[in-house]
């Protein structure tokens, strides 16, 4: 099959690799119909995630058709259209029993495109398939559903829930890329008074306004002043870091009010300074996190009901065999205006009906 293979920092190629096969009784093999590229994939290519070994197939988000399952798989079977989650869960370890699937110690967690071959391929092996794939309603479009493999649960869980957004809050979202935009969309579910989006790109700030941001600002002193002005100098109740660079994290800690929350979502490749000389007295809560995807079933129901604006985040589509071109477009988002880049084969109007 063809797959996008990582060959070390700055090097990858769409090339021939061996087809995956069932290795464990809990595996499923999925024929990939739709994938997307994550900002984390760009971090891997920059060398920010050294655990990814050269020769690894990248990608951790997909929609596809199950073509083979191991003997112990019970919830999906060949012919089912499924969402492949970015997080794999064994279901048995301490963390899985607590719903913290991202910290799975039973061979799961974030492994696809990280520790094992991922989804940016024509086929993918999905370990622990019963808890790591989700049947898709026939009415849900694949290019919308694939955004629930990672960015929407990440934004909702690590940004909105960890940040404890409540009705009447002022929420500042630093970074209006795909994750930041999904934070804005899901924060609105909690009726905040104001959402302020911060980014360097005008196109992304425009997208933030379309998704419900009440005010926008360019990163830097302008953004900090805007937050101060809109909160009578108090600071935002919740600040979400969705960039992953030291400067944005440190800016978030300056924007938050005493007793507020800073929810870090960004993937950081360099150390950031924690200014405890300023923060120790402010009762500030700072959270970090890898998504657990415990919210995926809820988000899927909301998507099917038309309550999540997933389609508005997709700006570019490509066939799978133009993977390298799609990476270039996504990596040059400031020039191309890319938000989410989705790749997939042409979809056909086929309805599969399962019988008991």
GROMACS .gro file of C-alpha atoms in nm:
model
  356
    1UNK     CA    1   0.000   0.000   0.000
    2UNK     CA    2   0.096   0.368  -0.010
    3UNK     CA    3   0.158   0.565   0.308
    4UNK     CA    4   0.318   0.888   0.432
    5UNK     CA    5   0.639   0.775   0.601
    6UNK     CA    6   0.849   0.984   0.842
    7UNK     CA    7   1.222   0.964   0.767
    8UNK     CA    8   1.355   1.202   1.030
    9UNK     CA    9   1.317   1.576   1.096
   10UNK     CA   10   1.221   1.759   0.779
   11UNK     CA   11   1.189   1.441   0.571
   12UNK     CA   12   0.884   1.237   0.475
   13UNK     CA   13   0.754   1.063   0.162
   14UNK     CA   14   0.438   0.908   0.018
   15UNK     CA   15   0.573   0.565  -0.068
   16UNK     CA   16   0.513   0.191  -0.080
   17UNK     CA   17   0.501   0.006   0.254
   18UNK     CA   18   0.380  -0.336   0.360
   19UNK     CA   19   0.007  -0.383   0.412
   20UNK     CA   20  -0.089  -0.406   0.781
   21UNK     CA   21  -0.228  -0.729   0.921
   22UNK     CA   22  -0.400  -0.842   1.238
   23UNK     CA   23  -0.136  -0.892   1.508
   24UNK     CA   24  -0.354  -0.922   1.816
   25UNK     CA   25  -0.702  -1.064   1.865
   26UNK     CA   26  -0.827  -0.713   1.955
   27UNK     CA   27  -0.707  -0.551   1.628
   28UNK     CA   28  -0.909  -0.420   1.337
   29UNK     CA   29  -0.779  -0.340   0.990
   30UNK     CA   30  -0.947  -0.032   0.842
   31UNK     CA   31  -0.939   0.075   0.478
   32UNK     CA   32  -0.885   0.448   0.503
   33UNK     CA   33  -1.133   0.668   0.316
   34UNK     CA   34  -1.065   1.006   0.479
   35UNK     CA   35  -0.777   1.149   0.681
   36UNK     CA   36  -0.660   1.489   0.793
   37UNK     CA   37  -0.332   1.647   0.893
   38UNK     CA   38  -0.280   1.765   1.250
   39UNK     CA   39  -0.055   2.039   1.382
   40UNK     CA   40   0.110   1.764   1.585
   41UNK     CA   41   0.220   1.601   1.259
   42UNK     CA   42   0.403   1.924   1.175
   43UNK     CA   43   0.566   1.917   1.519
   44UNK     CA   44   0.684   1.562   1.447
   45UNK     CA   45   0.835   1.671   1.116
   46UNK     CA   46   1.017   1.953   1.294
   47UNK     CA   47   1.170   1.703   1.536
   48UNK     CA   48   0.967   1.819   1.837
   49UNK     CA   49   0.845   1.465   1.914
   50UNK     CA   50   1.162   1.254   1.930
   51UNK     CA   51   0.975   0.935   2.024
   52UNK     CA   52   0.862   0.902   1.661
   53UNK     CA   53   1.112   0.670   1.493
   54UNK     CA   54   1.216   0.708   1.129
   55UNK     CA   55   1.014   0.468   0.918
   56UNK     CA   56   0.687   0.535   1.104
   57UNK     CA   57   0.370   0.600   0.905
   58UNK     CA   58   0.230   0.932   1.028
   59UNK     CA   59  -0.128   1.027   1.113
   60UNK     CA   60  -0.368   0.960   1.398
   61UNK     CA   61  -0.710   1.057   1.256
   62UNK     CA   62  -0.920   0.870   1.002
   63UNK     CA   63  -1.258   0.754   0.880
   64UNK     CA   64  -1.275   0.427   0.692
   65UNK     CA   65  -1.429   0.085   0.642
   66UNK     CA   66  -1.342  -0.212   0.859
   67UNK     CA   67  -1.208  -0.491   0.637
   68UNK     CA   68  -1.080  -0.741   0.896
   69UNK     CA   69  -1.105  -0.792   1.271
   70UNK     CA   70  -0.933  -1.009   1.529
   71UNK     CA   71  -1.114  -1.291   1.707
   72UNK     CA   72  -1.186  -1.087   2.021
   73UNK     CA   73  -1.335  -0.776   1.853
   74UNK     CA   74  -1.703  -0.745   1.935
   75UNK     CA   75  -1.833  -0.395   1.854
   76UNK     CA   76  -1.733  -0.359   1.488
   77UNK     CA   77  -1.715  -0.597   1.196
   78UNK     CA   78  -1.612  -0.594   0.829
   79UNK     CA   79  -1.819  -0.350   0.627
   80UNK     CA   80  -1.874  -0.103   0.911
   81UNK     CA   81  -1.786   0.262   0.851
   82UNK     CA   82  -1.598   0.388   1.154
   83UNK     CA   83  -1.419   0.683   1.303
   84UNK     CA   84  -1.064   0.590   1.408
   85UNK     CA   85  -0.982   0.781   1.726
   86UNK     CA   86  -0.648   0.950   1.781
   87UNK     CA   87  -0.638   0.771   2.118
   88UNK     CA   88  -0.626   0.395   2.162
   89UNK     CA   89  -0.767   0.247   2.483
   90UNK     CA   90  -0.712  -0.098   2.630
   91UNK     CA   91  -1.010  -0.057   2.865
   92UNK     CA   92  -0.846  -0.253   3.146
   93UNK     CA   93  -0.568  -0.046   3.300
   94UNK     CA   94  -0.612   0.198   3.589
   95UNK     CA   95  -0.631   0.504   3.364
   96UNK     CA   96  -0.879   0.352   3.119
   97UNK     CA   97  -1.104   0.255   3.409
   98UNK     CA   98  -1.100   0.623   3.509
   99UNK     CA   99  -1.181   0.734   3.154
  100UNK     CA  100  -0.830   0.879   3.112
  101UNK     CA  101  -0.767   0.689   2.790
  102UNK     CA  102  -0.488   0.921   2.680
  103UNK     CA  103  -0.277   0.784   2.966
  104UNK     CA  104  -0.351   0.417   2.888
  105UNK     CA  105  -0.081   0.181   3.016
  106UNK     CA  106  -0.215  -0.129   2.844
  107UNK     CA  107  -0.071  -0.065   2.500
  108UNK     CA  108  -0.283   0.238   2.420
  109UNK     CA  109  -0.280   0.614   2.456
  110UNK     CA  110  -0.151   0.817   2.163
  111UNK     CA  111   0.023   0.545   1.966
  112UNK     CA  112  -0.103   0.583   1.606
  113UNK     CA  113   0.151   0.781   1.404
  114UNK     CA  114   0.359   0.812   1.721
  115UNK     CA  115   0.474   0.475   1.851
  116UNK     CA  116   0.322   0.256   1.577
  117UNK     CA  117   0.221   0.312   1.215
  118UNK     CA  118  -0.061   0.561   1.175
  119UNK     CA  119  -0.353   0.652   0.955
  120UNK     CA  120  -0.205   0.853   0.667
  121UNK     CA  121  -0.211   0.542   0.453
  122UNK     CA  122  -0.445   0.332   0.245
  123UNK     CA  123  -0.493   0.086   0.535
  124UNK     CA  124  -0.428   0.107   0.910
  125UNK     CA  125  -0.412  -0.145   1.193
  126UNK     CA  126  -0.612  -0.021   1.491
  127UNK     CA  127  -0.528  -0.194   1.822
  128UNK     CA  128  -0.799  -0.238   2.086
  129UNK     CA  129  -1.058  -0.172   1.819
  130UNK     CA  130  -1.362  -0.208   2.047
  131UNK     CA  131  -1.275   0.111   2.239
  132UNK     CA  132  -1.074   0.288   1.970
  133UNK     CA  133  -1.322   0.301   1.682
  134UNK     CA  134  -1.674   0.445   1.665
  135UNK     CA  135  -1.956   0.342   1.432
  136UNK     CA  136  -2.067   0.637   1.221
  137UNK     CA  137  -2.429   0.728   1.148
  138UNK     CA  138  -2.505   0.713   0.778
  139UNK     CA  139  -2.604   1.081   0.770
  140UNK     CA  140  -2.261   1.202   0.892
  141UNK     CA  141  -2.022   1.303   0.614
  142UNK     CA  142  -1.674   1.152   0.641
  143UNK     CA  143  -1.493   1.483   0.600
  144UNK     CA  144  -1.688   1.622   0.895
  145UNK     CA  145  -1.656   1.311   1.109
  146UNK     CA  146  -1.278   1.296   1.074
  147UNK     CA  147  -1.255   1.622   1.270
  148UNK     CA  148  -1.391   1.431   1.571
  149UNK     CA  149  -1.093   1.197   1.570
  150UNK     CA  150  -0.881   1.461   1.741
  151UNK     CA  151  -0.938   1.836   1.718
  152UNK     CA  152  -1.291   1.858   1.855
  153UNK     CA  153  -1.243   1.625   2.153
  154UNK     CA  154  -0.902   1.784   2.220
  155UNK     CA  155  -1.045   2.136   2.212
  156UNK     CA  156  -1.346   2.039   2.422
  157UNK     CA  157  -1.173   1.826   2.684
  158UNK     CA  158  -0.829   1.987   2.720
  159UNK     CA  159  -0.945   2.343   2.654
  160UNK     CA  160  -1.308   2.391   2.759
  161UNK     CA  161  -1.353   2.124   3.025
  162UNK     CA  162  -1.007   2.153   3.181
  163UNK     CA  163  -1.046   2.531   3.172
  164UNK     CA  164  -1.382   2.499   3.349
  165UNK     CA  165  -1.565   2.740   3.123
  166UNK     CA  166  -1.890   2.852   3.286
  167UNK     CA  167  -2.183   3.071   3.186
  168UNK     CA  168  -2.092   3.439   3.197
  169UNK     CA  169  -1.715   3.381   3.170
  170UNK     CA  170  -1.473   3.577   2.957
  171UNK     CA  171  -1.271   3.325   2.759
  172UNK     CA  172  -0.952   3.419   2.573
  173UNK     CA  173  -0.828   3.172   2.312
  174UNK     CA  174  -0.466   3.227   2.209
  175UNK     CA  175  -0.415   3.063   1.872
  176UNK     CA  176  -0.697   3.055   1.617
  177UNK     CA  177  -0.579   2.753   1.424
  178UNK     CA  178  -0.802   2.446   1.396
  179UNK     CA  179  -0.778   2.358   1.768
  180UNK     CA  180  -0.837   2.715   1.880
  181UNK     CA  181  -1.136   2.746   1.649
  182UNK     CA  182  -1.279   2.423   1.787
  183UNK     CA  183  -1.228   2.563   2.137
  184UNK     CA  184  -1.434   2.867   2.037
  185UNK     CA  185  -1.709   2.649   1.890
  186UNK     CA  186  -1.735   2.422   2.195
  187UNK     CA  187  -1.689   2.698   2.454
  188UNK     CA  188  -2.005   2.858   2.316
  189UNK     CA  189  -2.198   2.556   2.443
  190UNK     CA  190  -2.144   2.695   2.795
  191UNK     CA  191  -2.277   3.046   2.723
  192UNK     CA  192  -1.971   3.257   2.810
  193UNK     CA  193  -2.024   3.631   2.814
  194UNK     CA  194  -1.732   3.700   2.578
  195UNK     CA  195  -1.488   3.500   2.371
  196UNK     CA  196  -1.169   3.677   2.262
  197UNK     CA  197  -0.955   3.519   1.989
  198UNK     CA  198  -0.585   3.598   1.947
  199UNK     CA  199  -0.371   3.511   1.645
  200UNK     CA  200  -0.117   3.658   1.406
  201UNK     CA  201  -0.312   3.570   1.089
  202UNK     CA  202  -0.599   3.792   0.977
  203UNK     CA  203  -0.768   3.501   0.795
  204UNK     CA  204  -0.776   3.296   1.113
  205UNK     CA  205  -0.916   3.584   1.314
  206UNK     CA  206  -1.189   3.622   1.051
  207UNK     CA  207  -1.265   3.250   1.090
  208UNK     CA  208  -1.278   3.296   1.468
  209UNK     CA  209  -1.541   3.570   1.428
  210UNK     CA  210  -1.747   3.344   1.202
  211UNK     CA  211  -1.739   3.071   1.465
  212UNK     CA  212  -1.854   3.301   1.744
  213UNK     CA  213  -1.562   3.505   1.881
  214UNK     CA  214  -1.691   3.838   2.010
  215UNK     CA  215  -1.357   4.018   1.976
  216UNK     CA  216  -1.024   3.945   1.808
  217UNK     CA  217  -0.672   4.079   1.842
  218UNK     CA  218  -0.327   4.032   1.699
  219UNK     CA  219  -0.092   3.853   1.938
  220UNK     CA  220   0.123   4.070   2.163
  221UNK     CA  221   0.057   4.383   2.364
  222UNK     CA  222  -0.257   4.459   2.163
  223UNK     CA  223  -0.415   4.131   2.276
  224UNK     CA  224  -0.322   4.177   2.641
  225UNK     CA  225  -0.459   4.530   2.637
  226UNK     CA  226  -0.783   4.416   2.474
  227UNK     CA  227  -0.839   4.150   2.740
  228UNK     CA  228  -0.770   4.407   3.009
  229UNK     CA  229  -1.005   4.663   2.853
  230UNK     CA  230  -1.289   4.413   2.813
  231UNK     CA  231  -1.262   4.290   3.171
  232UNK     CA  232  -1.211   4.625   3.349
  233UNK     CA  233  -0.851   4.530   3.415
  234UNK     CA  234  -0.938   4.203   3.586
  235UNK     CA  235  -0.825   3.953   3.323
  236UNK     CA  236  -1.000   3.661   3.154
  237UNK     CA  237  -1.169   3.390   3.358
  238UNK     CA  238  -1.031   3.122   3.125
  239UNK     CA  239  -0.735   3.148   2.889
  240UNK     CA  240  -0.668   2.865   2.645
  241UNK     CA  241  -0.320   2.826   2.496
  242UNK     CA  242  -0.356   2.667   2.153
  243UNK     CA  243  -0.022   2.747   1.987
  244UNK     CA  244   0.257   2.561   2.163
  245UNK     CA  245   0.536   2.818   2.186
  246UNK     CA  246   0.684   2.974   2.502
  247UNK     CA  247   0.579   3.328   2.414
  248UNK     CA  248   0.210   3.238   2.380
  249UNK     CA  249   0.205   3.037   2.704
  250UNK     CA  250   0.366   3.319   2.898
  251UNK     CA  251   0.120   3.567   2.747
  252UNK     CA  252  -0.168   3.345   2.862
  253UNK     CA  253  -0.045   3.359   3.221
  254UNK     CA  254  -0.044   3.739   3.202
  255UNK     CA  255  -0.400   3.750   3.063
  256UNK     CA  256  -0.570   3.539   3.330
  257UNK     CA  257  -0.750   3.692   3.627
  258UNK     CA  258  -0.674   3.602   3.989
  259UNK     CA  259  -0.847   3.271   4.057
  260UNK     CA  260  -0.876   3.199   3.684
  261UNK     CA  261  -0.773   2.904   3.472
  262UNK     CA  262  -0.505   2.864   3.204
  263UNK     CA  263  -0.567   2.553   2.994
  264UNK     CA  264  -0.268   2.456   2.785
  265UNK     CA  265  -0.360   2.264   2.469
  266UNK     CA  266  -0.061   2.347   2.248
  267UNK     CA  267   0.217   2.094   2.181
  268UNK     CA  268   0.540   2.247   2.308
  269UNK     CA  269   0.881   2.168   2.167
  270UNK     CA  270   1.076   2.419   2.380
  271UNK     CA  271   1.072   2.510   2.750
  272UNK     CA  272   0.850   2.795   2.865
  273UNK     CA  273   0.918   3.008   3.170
  274UNK     CA  274   0.668   2.976   3.452
  275UNK     CA  275   0.670   3.316   3.621
  276UNK     CA  276   0.589   3.205   3.974
  277UNK     CA  277   0.722   3.535   4.105
  278UNK     CA  278   0.401   3.684   3.962
  279UNK     CA  279   0.165   3.388   3.975
  280UNK     CA  280   0.216   3.246   4.323
  281UNK     CA  281  -0.017   3.501   4.479
  282UNK     CA  282  -0.292   3.489   4.214
  283UNK     CA  283  -0.461   3.153   4.288
  284UNK     CA  284  -0.425   3.062   3.921
  285UNK     CA  285  -0.490   2.705   3.804
  286UNK     CA  286  -0.279   2.583   3.510
  287UNK     CA  287  -0.376   2.258   3.342
  288UNK     CA  288  -0.206   2.053   3.075
  289UNK     CA  289  -0.336   1.743   2.907
  290UNK     CA  290  -0.347   1.490   2.631
  291UNK     CA  291  -0.697   1.431   2.502
  292UNK     CA  292  -0.876   1.123   2.643
  293UNK     CA  293  -1.156   1.117   2.380
  294UNK     CA  294  -1.413   1.025   2.646
  295UNK     CA  295  -1.635   1.293   2.489
  296UNK     CA  296  -1.629   1.146   2.137
  297UNK     CA  297  -1.969   0.971   2.156
  298UNK     CA  298  -2.132   1.293   2.280
  299UNK     CA  299  -1.965   1.500   2.010
  300UNK     CA  300  -2.071   1.251   1.742
  301UNK     CA  301  -2.433   1.284   1.850
  302UNK     CA  302  -2.402   1.661   1.838
  303UNK     CA  303  -2.245   1.644   1.492
  304UNK     CA  304  -2.527   1.423   1.365
  305UNK     CA  305  -2.777   1.672   1.509
  306UNK     CA  306  -2.609   1.964   1.330
  307UNK     CA  307  -2.480   2.124   1.652
  308UNK     CA  308  -2.107   2.128   1.566
  309UNK     CA  309  -1.975   2.348   1.282
  310UNK     CA  310  -1.719   2.092   1.165
  311UNK     CA  311  -1.759   2.158   0.794
  312UNK     CA  312  -1.669   2.526   0.831
  313UNK     CA  313  -1.316   2.433   0.944
  314UNK     CA  314  -1.233   2.242   0.624
  315UNK     CA  315  -1.067   2.475   0.374
  316UNK     CA  316  -0.883   2.233   0.142
  317UNK     CA  317  -0.952   1.881   0.015
  318UNK     CA  318  -0.721   1.645  -0.173
  319UNK     CA  319  -0.716   1.281  -0.282
  320UNK     CA  320  -0.497   1.057  -0.069
  321UNK     CA  321  -0.223   1.033  -0.330
  322UNK     CA  322  -0.161   1.408  -0.305
  323UNK     CA  323  -0.052   1.377   0.057
  324UNK     CA  324   0.277   1.563   0.011
  325UNK     CA  325   0.103   1.855  -0.159
  326UNK     CA  326  -0.154   1.866   0.123
  327UNK     CA  327   0.125   1.881   0.382
  328UNK     CA  328   0.283   2.172   0.198
  329UNK     CA  329  -0.046   2.362   0.189
  330UNK     CA  330  -0.112   2.295   0.558
  331UNK     CA  331   0.242   2.386   0.665
  332UNK     CA  332   0.218   2.721   0.482
  333UNK     CA  333  -0.115   2.815   0.640
  334UNK     CA  334  -0.018   3.182   0.667
  335UNK     CA  335   0.010   3.195   0.287
  336UNK     CA  336  -0.256   2.944   0.186
  337UNK     CA  337  -0.524   3.024   0.444
  338UNK     CA  338  -0.547   2.657   0.535
  339UNK     CA  339  -0.740   2.557   0.846
  340UNK     CA  340  -0.815   2.187   0.814
  341UNK     CA  341  -0.686   1.994   0.515
  342UNK     CA  342  -0.884   1.676   0.447
  343UNK     CA  343  -0.774   1.398   0.216
  344UNK     CA  344  -0.991   1.118   0.088
  345UNK     CA  345  -1.119   0.910  -0.194
  346UNK     CA  346  -1.445   1.003  -0.371
  347UNK     CA  347  -1.745   0.915  -0.156
  348UNK     CA  348  -2.029   0.702  -0.292
  349UNK     CA  349  -2.388   0.708  -0.175
  350UNK     CA  350  -2.401   0.359  -0.028
  351UNK     CA  351  -2.603   0.279   0.280
  352UNK     CA  352  -2.494  -0.021   0.485
  353UNK     CA  353  -2.768  -0.169   0.701
  354UNK     CA  354  -2.656  -0.389   0.988
  355UNK     CA  355  -2.873  -0.683   1.091
  356UNK     CA  356  -2.847  -0.866   1.423
   0.00000   0.00000   0.00000
